[in-house]
C-alpha cells in the first residue's frame, strides 16, 4: 500500500511514521508513506499557497493551483483508489472506513488548513471527505496521521498477531471487553476467576457478555 500525504507542514507528520508499529510496517515494505510539501507546487516567489476568500470574510483559503499541480503530478505516476480531504465537515471516520481503506492500493490524503480549500478542489479532485470528530484542529495533519495509523495496522503482516486487530473495539460494533494480565491478584484486586479457569468456551462467552454490557453502558449508539 502507498499513502501520499499533501500538507503545508510536513515536519508535523514525520514523527508518527518513525516509531513503533508504523515504522516497522514501512521497514517491512508493507506500506510506503510519502509526504508532499504543498509549497513546492506554488508558482509564487514567496511559496504562497493561500489567499483571501472571494466575497470577504475572516480567514485565508488554500488555493486550487498548487493542489492541482501536486495531485496531477501524483496521478500521472500511478492510479489512486481514493483522494481524501481531511476536513471537520467530512464523514466521521470509524472502524468500518478504516477496514475499507486498508484494502486499497494507493490513496492520497490532502490536509486542510486555514478556512479550508477552494471548493473547486472538492468538486473536481476529492473522492471522499473524512473528519476525525466534531471539532476543529489547526490543520488536517493530525487527522491524516490518525487515519493512516488506523489503516496501516490492519494491513496483513503489520501486527505480530493478525487476529489482534479483529478483536479491537468497533470491529463488530461493540467495545472491547476488559483485559487483564499478571499478577492474578494485586493489592487484593483479583482477576475474574473465569479468565484463569482454562475453559475457553466460557471465557469467550464472558468476553462477549462484557463487551455487550460495556457498549450498552458507554456507547449505546453503536447498538442502534
Coordinates of C-alpha atoms in Angstrom, one line a residue:
X1 CA 0.0 0.0 0.0
X2 CA 1.1 3.5 -0.7
X3 CA -0.1 6.6 1.1
X4 CA 0.7 10.1 -0.2
X5 CA 0.0 13.0 2.2
X6 CA -0.2 16.5 0.9
X7 CA 0.5 19.1 3.6
X8 CA 1.7 22.6 4.3
X9 CA 3.7 21.4 7.3
X10 CA 5.4 18.1 6.5
X11 CA 7.6 18.3 9.6
X12 CA 4.5 17.9 11.8
X13 CA 3.9 14.4 10.2
X14 CA 7.3 12.8 10.3
X15 CA 7.5 11.5 13.8
X16 CA 4.3 9.3 13.7
X17 CA 5.9 7.3 10.9
X18 CA 9.3 7.0 12.6
X19 CA 8.4 4.8 15.6
X20 CA 6.6 1.7 16.7
X21 CA 4.2 -0.2 14.5
X22 CA 4.1 2.3 11.7
X23 CA 7.9 2.4 11.3
X24 CA 8.0 -1.5 11.4
X25 CA 5.3 -1.6 8.6
X26 CA 7.4 0.8 6.5
X27 CA 10.6 -1.1 7.2
X28 CA 9.0 -4.4 6.2
X29 CA 7.8 -2.6 2.9
X30 CA 4.2 -3.4 3.7
X31 CA 3.4 0.2 3.2
X32 CA 5.1 3.3 2.0
X33 CA 4.2 6.8 3.2
X34 CA 5.3 9.9 1.2
X35 CA 4.9 13.5 2.4
X36 CA 4.5 16.3 -0.1
X37 CA 5.1 19.9 0.8
X38 CA 2.4 21.9 -1.0
X39 CA 4.6 25.0 -1.0
X40 CA 6.8 23.3 -3.5
X41 CA 4.0 23.5 -6.0
X42 CA 3.4 27.2 -5.6
X43 CA 4.1 29.4 -8.6
X44 CA 4.5 32.4 -6.3
X45 CA 8.1 33.5 -5.4
X46 CA 7.0 33.6 -1.7
X47 CA 5.7 30.0 -1.9
X48 CA 2.2 31.2 -1.2
X49 CA -0.5 28.6 -1.2
X50 CA -3.4 30.6 0.4
X51 CA -5.3 33.8 -0.4
X52 CA -8.2 35.9 0.7
X53 CA -11.6 34.4 0.1
X54 CA -13.9 35.9 -2.5
X55 CA -16.9 37.8 -1.0
X56 CA -14.9 38.8 2.0
X57 CA -14.8 37.2 5.4
X58 CA -12.2 36.2 8.0
X59 CA -9.6 33.5 7.3
X60 CA -7.5 32.5 4.3
X61 CA -8.3 29.8 1.8
X62 CA -5.9 27.2 0.2
X63 CA -5.6 28.0 -3.5
X64 CA -6.6 25.5 -6.2
X65 CA -3.4 25.8 -8.4
X66 CA -0.8 24.2 -6.1
X67 CA -3.2 21.5 -5.1
X68 CA -4.0 20.8 -8.7
X69 CA -0.3 20.6 -9.6
X70 CA 0.5 18.2 -6.8
X71 CA -2.4 15.9 -7.4
X72 CA -2.0 15.9 -11.1
X73 CA 1.7 15.0 -10.8
X74 CA 0.9 12.1 -8.5
X75 CA -1.9 10.8 -10.7
X76 CA 0.5 10.9 -13.7
X77 CA 2.7 8.4 -11.9
X78 CA 0.1 5.9 -10.7
X79 CA -3.6 5.3 -10.3
X80 CA -5.2 6.2 -7.0
X81 CA -8.2 4.4 -5.4
X82 CA -9.1 7.4 -3.2
X83 CA -8.2 11.1 -2.9
X84 CA -9.3 12.0 0.6
X85 CA -9.7 15.5 2.0
X86 CA -9.3 15.8 5.8
X87 CA -11.9 18.3 6.9
X88 CA -14.0 18.7 10.1
X89 CA -17.2 18.7 7.9
X90 CA -16.4 15.4 6.3
X91 CA -17.9 12.0 7.2
X92 CA -16.9 10.9 10.7
X93 CA -14.0 8.3 10.5
X94 CA -14.8 4.9 12.0
X95 CA -13.5 1.4 12.0
X96 CA -15.6 0.4 9.0
X97 CA -14.0 3.1 6.9
X98 CA -10.5 2.0 8.2
X99 CA -11.2 -1.6 7.2
X100 CA -12.3 -0.5 3.7
X101 CA -9.3 1.8 3.1
X102 CA -6.9 -0.9 4.3
X103 CA -7.8 -2.9 1.1
X104 CA -6.8 -0.1 -1.2
X105 CA -3.5 0.1 -3.1
X106 CA -2.9 3.8 -3.4
X107 CA -4.5 6.7 -1.5
X108 CA -3.9 10.4 -1.2
X109 CA -4.6 12.4 2.0
X110 CA -5.0 16.1 1.5
X111 CA -4.6 18.1 4.7
X112 CA -6.8 21.1 5.0
X113 CA -5.6 24.4 6.6
X114 CA -6.8 27.9 7.4
X115 CA -10.5 28.1 6.3
X116 CA -10.1 25.1 4.1
X117 CA -9.6 24.6 0.4
X118 CA -11.1 26.3 -2.7
X119 CA -14.4 24.5 -3.2
X120 CA -13.3 23.6 -6.8
X121 CA -10.7 21.2 -5.3
X122 CA -13.5 19.3 -3.5
X123 CA -15.7 19.4 -6.6
X124 CA -13.1 18.1 -9.1
X125 CA -10.4 16.1 -7.3
X126 CA -11.7 14.7 -4.0
X127 CA -13.4 11.3 -3.9
X128 CA -14.0 11.2 -0.1
X129 CA -14.0 13.6 2.8
X130 CA -13.2 12.5 6.3
X131 CA -13.4 14.1 9.7
X132 CA -11.9 12.6 12.9
X133 CA -14.5 14.3 15.1
X134 CA -16.8 17.2 15.6
X135 CA -14.1 19.7 16.5
X136 CA -11.6 21.9 14.6
X137 CA -7.8 21.4 14.6
X138 CA -5.2 23.8 13.3
X139 CA -4.8 21.6 10.2
X140 CA -5.6 18.2 8.8
X141 CA -2.2 16.7 9.6
X142 CA -3.1 15.1 12.9
X143 CA -6.3 13.8 11.4
X144 CA -4.3 12.3 8.5
X145 CA -1.9 10.6 10.9
X146 CA -4.9 9.1 12.8
X147 CA -6.4 7.8 9.6
X148 CA -3.0 6.4 8.4
X149 CA -2.4 4.7 11.7
X150 CA -5.8 3.1 11.8
X151 CA -5.5 1.8 8.3
X152 CA -1.9 0.6 8.3
X153 CA -2.3 -1.6 11.4
X154 CA -5.0 -3.5 9.5
X155 CA -2.7 -4.5 6.6
X156 CA -1.8 -8.2 6.8
X157 CA 1.6 -8.7 8.3
X158 CA 1.8 -5.4 10.2
X159 CA 0.7 -6.7 13.6
X160 CA 2.6 -9.6 15.1
X161 CA -0.7 -11.3 15.8
X162 CA -3.1 -10.6 13.0
X163 CA -6.1 -11.8 15.0
X164 CA -5.5 -8.9 17.4
X165 CA -7.0 -6.3 15.0
X166 CA -10.1 -8.5 14.6
X167 CA -10.8 -8.2 18.3
X168 CA -10.4 -4.5 18.6
X169 CA -13.2 -2.2 19.7
X170 CA -15.7 -1.3 17.0
X171 CA -14.8 -4.3 14.7
X172 CA -18.2 -5.9 15.5
X173 CA -19.9 -2.6 16.6
X174 CA -19.0 -3.4 20.2
X175 CA -16.5 -2.0 22.6
X176 CA -13.7 -4.4 23.6
X177 CA -14.2 -6.4 26.9
X178 CA -11.9 -5.8 29.9
X179 CA -8.5 -7.3 29.7
X180 CA -6.1 -8.4 32.5
X181 CA -2.5 -9.7 32.9
X182 CA -0.3 -10.9 35.7
X183 CA -0.3 -10.9 38.6
X184 CA -3.6 -12.6 39.2
X185 CA -4.0 -10.6 42.5
X186 CA -2.7 -7.2 43.2
X187 CA -3.4 -5.2 46.4
X188 CA -6.4 -7.5 46.9
X189 CA -7.7 -6.8 43.4
X190 CA -8.3 -10.1 41.7
X191 CA -8.6 -11.1 38.1
X192 CA -12.0 -12.6 37.4
X193 CA -11.8 -16.4 38.0
X194 CA -13.3 -17.3 34.7
X195 CA -10.2 -15.9 32.9
X196 CA -7.9 -18.3 34.8
X197 CA -10.2 -21.3 34.5
X198 CA -8.8 -22.6 31.2
X199 CA -12.4 -23.1 29.9
X200 CA -12.1 -21.4 26.5
X201 CA -15.8 -21.5 25.5
X202 CA -16.9 -20.0 28.8
X203 CA -14.1 -17.4 28.6
X204 CA -15.3 -16.4 25.1
X205 CA -18.9 -16.1 26.3
X206 CA -17.8 -14.0 29.3
X207 CA -15.9 -11.7 26.9
X208 CA -18.9 -11.3 24.6
X209 CA -21.2 -10.6 27.6
X210 CA -18.7 -8.0 28.9
X211 CA -18.3 -6.3 25.5
X212 CA -22.1 -6.0 25.2
X213 CA -22.5 -4.6 28.7
X214 CA -19.8 -2.1 28.2
X215 CA -21.2 -1.0 24.9
X216 CA -24.7 -0.7 26.4
X217 CA -23.4 1.5 29.2
X218 CA -20.8 3.6 27.4
X219 CA -21.8 3.7 23.7
X220 CA -25.4 2.6 23.2
X221 CA -25.4 4.4 19.9
X222 CA -23.3 1.6 18.5
X223 CA -26.2 -0.8 19.0
X224 CA -28.8 1.2 17.2

